[in-house]
Amino acid sequence: MKFTFPKEERLHSKKLIEELFNEGSYFYLYPFRVTFLVKEDTSKPPQVLFSVSKKKFKSAVKRNRIKRLMKEAYRLNKSQVQSDHLVLAFVYTSNDMPDFKFIQKRFLKSLDRLNKELA
């Protein structure tokens, strides 16, 4: 499996995003709120959205940094997502600026929990 994050894996459809947050299931695992929806008619690789609250991080530089860290953690560990036809959203809920080790450790736990929820 390639460790890339191409455009096909990014969630950018407004219709799908709205459906994900209206009909999807979610769980909290600090510092993430993971929202997921199984869609049989979506493309083969899971589509993923990363979000950081503007209310908690006023500076766009900080928001973008956190999103970059989340994308990198996903890119390196996306092989652990066991379901295709999946739409995902990772929302960062903490007020603290994280480092990569923390994000990656919590991301692995989030993916494990996601696989348990889908099983």
mmCIF file with all atom_site columns, N, CA and C in Angstrom, residues 14-38:
data_model
loop_
_atom_site.group_PDB
_atom_site.id
_atom_site.type_symbol
_atom_site.label_atom_id
_atom_site.label_alt_id
_atom_site.label_comp_id
_atom_site.label_asym_id
_atom_site.label_entity_id
_atom_site.label_seq_id
_atom_site.pdbx_PDB_ins_code
_atom_site.Cartn_x
_atom_site.Cartn_y
_atom_site.Cartn_z
_atom_site.occupancy
_atom_site.B_iso_or_equiv
_atom_site.pdbx_formal_charge
_atom_site.auth_seq_id
_atom_site.auth_comp_id
_atom_site.auth_asym_id
_atom_site.auth_atom_id
_atom_site.pdbx_PDB_model_num
ATOM 1  N N  . LYS A 1 14 ? -19.825 18.656 -0.699 1.00 0.00 ? 14 LYS A N  1
ATOM 2  C CA . LYS A 1 14 ? -20.684 19.269 0.322  1.00 0.00 ? 14 LYS A CA 1
ATOM 3  C C  . LYS A 1 14 ? -21.854 18.358 0.668  1.00 0.00 ? 14 LYS A C  1
ATOM 4  N N  . LYS A 1 15 ? -22.385 17.681 -0.339 1.00 0.00 ? 15 LYS A N  1
ATOM 5  C CA . LYS A 1 15 ? -23.513 16.777 -0.125 1.00 0.00 ? 15 LYS A CA 1
ATOM 6  C C  . LYS A 1 15 ? -23.116 15.622 0.800  1.00 0.00 ? 15 LYS A C  1
ATOM 7  N N  . LEU A 1 16 ? -21.959 15.034 0.549  1.00 0.00 ? 16 LEU A N  1
ATOM 8  C CA . LEU A 1 16 ? -21.485 13.929 1.392  1.00 0.00 ? 16 LEU A CA 1
ATOM 9  C C  . LEU A 1 16 ? -21.136 14.400 2.801  1.00 0.00 ? 16 LEU A C  1
ATOM 10 N N  . ILE A 1 17 ? -20.550 15.583 2.918  1.00 0.00 ? 17 ILE A N  1
ATOM 11 C CA . ILE A 1 17 ? -20.195 16.123 4.234  1.00 0.00 ? 17 ILE A CA 1
ATOM 12 C C  . ILE A 1 17 ? -21.462 16.355 5.058  1.00 0.00 ? 17 ILE A C  1
ATOM 13 N N  . GLU A 1 18 ? -22.477 16.932 4.430  1.00 0.00 ? 18 GLU A N  1
ATOM 14 C CA . GLU A 1 18 ? -23.741 17.174 5.125  1.00 0.00 ? 18 GLU A CA 1
ATOM 15 C C  . GLU A 1 18 ? -24.383 15.857 5.557  1.00 0.00 ? 18 GLU A C  1
ATOM 16 N N  . GLU A 1 19 ? -24.364 14.878 4.671  1.00 0.00 ? 19 GLU A N  1
ATOM 17 C CA . GLU A 1 19 ? -24.924 13.565 4.990  1.00 0.00 ? 19 GLU A CA 1
ATOM 18 C C  . GLU A 1 19 ? -24.146 12.891 6.123  1.00 0.00 ? 19 GLU A C  1
ATOM 19 N N  . LEU A 1 20 ? -22.828 13.035 6.104  1.00 0.00 ? 20 LEU A N  1
ATOM 20 C CA . LEU A 1 20 ? -21.983 12.447 7.147  1.00 0.00 ? 20 LEU A CA 1
ATOM 21 C C  . LEU A 1 20 ? -22.347 12.996 8.519  1.00 0.00 ? 20 LEU A C  1
ATOM 22 N N  . PHE A 1 21 ? -22.461 14.308 8.644  1.00 0.00 ? 21 PHE A N  1
ATOM 23 C CA . PHE A 1 21 ? -22.734 14.899 9.953  1.00 0.00 ? 21 PHE A CA 1
ATOM 24 C C  . PHE A 1 21 ? -24.198 14.761 10.376 1.00 0.00 ? 21 PHE A C  1
ATOM 25 N N  . ASN A 1 22 ? -25.116 14.591 9.419  1.00 0.00 ? 22 ASN A N  1
ATOM 26 C CA . ASN A 1 22 ? -26.529 14.418 9.768  1.00 0.00 ? 22 ASN A CA 1
ATOM 27 C C  . ASN A 1 22 ? -26.881 12.970 10.092 1.00 0.00 ? 22 ASN A C  1
ATOM 28 N N  . GLU A 1 23 ? -26.328 12.017 9.340  1.00 0.00 ? 23 GLU A N  1
ATOM 29 C CA . GLU A 1 23 ? -26.735 10.620 9.470  1.00 0.00 ? 23 GLU A CA 1
ATOM 30 C C  . GLU A 1 23 ? -25.658 9.717  10.053 1.00 0.00 ? 23 GLU A C  1
ATOM 31 N N  . GLY A 1 24 ? -24.435 10.196 10.131 1.00 0.00 ? 24 GLY A N  1
ATOM 32 C CA . GLY A 1 24 ? -23.335 9.349  10.572 1.00 0.00 ? 24 GLY A CA 1
ATOM 33 C C  . GLY A 1 24 ? -23.308 9.111  12.071 1.00 0.00 ? 24 GLY A C  1
ATOM 34 N N  . SER A 1 25 ? -22.581 8.079  12.465 1.00 0.00 ? 25 SER A N  1
ATOM 35 C CA . SER A 1 25 ? -22.352 7.778  13.880 1.00 0.00 ? 25 SER A CA 1
ATOM 36 C C  . SER A 1 25 ? -21.037 8.425  14.287 1.00 0.00 ? 25 SER A C  1
ATOM 37 N N  . TYR A 1 26 ? -20.863 8.629  15.589 1.00 0.00 ? 26 TYR A N  1
ATOM 38 C CA . TYR A 1 26 ? -19.614 9.243  16.033 1.00 0.00 ? 26 TYR A CA 1
ATOM 39 C C  . TYR A 1 26 ? -19.243 8.749  17.420 1.00 0.00 ? 26 TYR A C  1
ATOM 40 N N  . PHE A 1 27 ? -17.985 8.969  17.748 1.00 0.00 ? 27 PHE A N  1
ATOM 41 C CA . PHE A 1 27 ? -17.495 8.712  19.094 1.00 0.00 ? 27 PHE A CA 1
ATOM 42 C C  . PHE A 1 27 ? -16.400 9.716  19.395 1.00 0.00 ? 27 PHE A C  1
ATOM 43 N N  . TYR A 1 28 ? -16.193 9.961  20.683 1.00 0.00 ? 28 TYR A N  1
ATOM 44 C CA . TYR A 1 28 ? -15.130 10.850 21.142 1.00 0.00 ? 28 TYR A CA 1
ATOM 45 C C  . TYR A 1 28 ? -13.991 10.008 21.678 1.00 0.00 ? 28 TYR A C  1
ATOM 46 N N  . LEU A 1 29 ? -12.809 10.334 21.268 1.00 0.00 ? 29 LEU A N  1
ATOM 47 C CA . LEU A 1 29 ? -11.603 9.753  21.844 1.00 0.00 ? 29 LEU A CA 1
ATOM 48 C C  . LEU A 1 29 ? -10.598 10.894 21.854 1.00 0.00 ? 29 LEU A C  1
ATOM 49 N N  . TYR A 1 30 ? -10.412 11.468 23.030 1.00 0.00 ? 30 TYR A N  1
ATOM 50 C CA . TYR A 1 30 ? -9.614  12.688 23.164 1.00 0.00 ? 30 TYR A CA 1
ATOM 51 C C  . TYR A 1 30 ? -8.325  12.592 22.366 1.00 0.00 ? 30 TYR A C  1
ATOM 52 N N  . PRO A 1 31 ? -8.002  13.551 21.552 1.00 0.00 ? 31 PRO A N  1
ATOM 53 C CA . PRO A 1 31 ? -8.612  14.852 21.300 1.00 0.00 ? 31 PRO A CA 1
ATOM 54 C C  . PRO A 1 31 ? -9.484  14.890 20.049 1.00 0.00 ? 31 PRO A C  1
ATOM 55 N N  . PHE A 1 32 ? -10.004 13.749 19.608 1.00 0.00 ? 32 PHE A N  1
ATOM 56 C CA . PHE A 1 32 ? -10.761 13.705 18.355 1.00 0.00 ? 32 PHE A CA 1
ATOM 57 C C  . PHE A 1 32 ? -12.223 13.369 18.579 1.00 0.00 ? 32 PHE A C  1
ATOM 58 N N  . ARG A 1 33 ? -13.048 13.921 17.710 1.00 0.00 ? 33 ARG A N  1
ATOM 59 C CA . ARG A 1 33 ? -14.407 13.434 17.542 1.00 0.00 ? 33 ARG A CA 1
ATOM 60 C C  . ARG A 1 33 ? -14.396 12.790 16.164 1.00 0.00 ? 33 ARG A C  1
ATOM 61 N N  . VAL A 1 34 ? -14.600 11.491 16.131 1.00 0.00 ? 34 VAL A N  1
ATOM 62 C CA . VAL A 1 34 ? -14.547 10.741 14.877 1.00 0.00 ? 34 VAL A CA 1
ATOM 63 C C  . VAL A 1 34 ? -15.977 10.459 14.437 1.00 0.00 ? 34 VAL A C  1
ATOM 64 N N  . THR A 1 35 ? -16.342 10.964 13.275 1.00 0.00 ? 35 THR A N  1
ATOM 65 C CA . THR A 1 35 ? -17.658 10.738 12.701 1.00 0.00 ? 35 THR A CA 1
ATOM 66 C C  . THR A 1 35 ? -17.476 9.845  11.485 1.00 0.00 ? 35 THR A C  1
ATOM 67 N N  . PHE A 1 36 ? -18.322 8.817  11.368 1.00 0.00 ? 36 PHE A N  1
ATOM 68 C CA . PHE A 1 36 ? -18.162 7.891  10.254 1.00 0.00 ? 36 PHE A CA 1
ATOM 69 C C  . PHE A 1 36 ? -19.512 7.473  9.705  1.00 0.00 ? 36 PHE A C  1
ATOM 70 N N  . LEU A 1 37 ? -19.507 7.115  8.433  1.00 0.00 ? 37 LEU A N  1
ATOM 71 C CA . LEU A 1 37 ? -20.715 6.690  7.737  1.00 0.00 ? 37 LEU A CA 1
ATOM 72 C C  . LEU A 1 37 ? -20.302 5.679  6.680  1.00 0.00 ? 37 LEU A C  1
ATOM 73 N N  . VAL A 1 38 ? -20.971 4.543  6.659  1.00 0.00 ? 38 VAL A N  1
ATOM 74 C CA . VAL A 1 38 ? -20.699 3.531  5.636  1.00 0.00 ? 38 VAL A CA 1
ATOM 75 C C  . VAL A 1 38 ? -21.610 3.825  4.456  1.00 0.00 ? 38 VAL A C  1
#
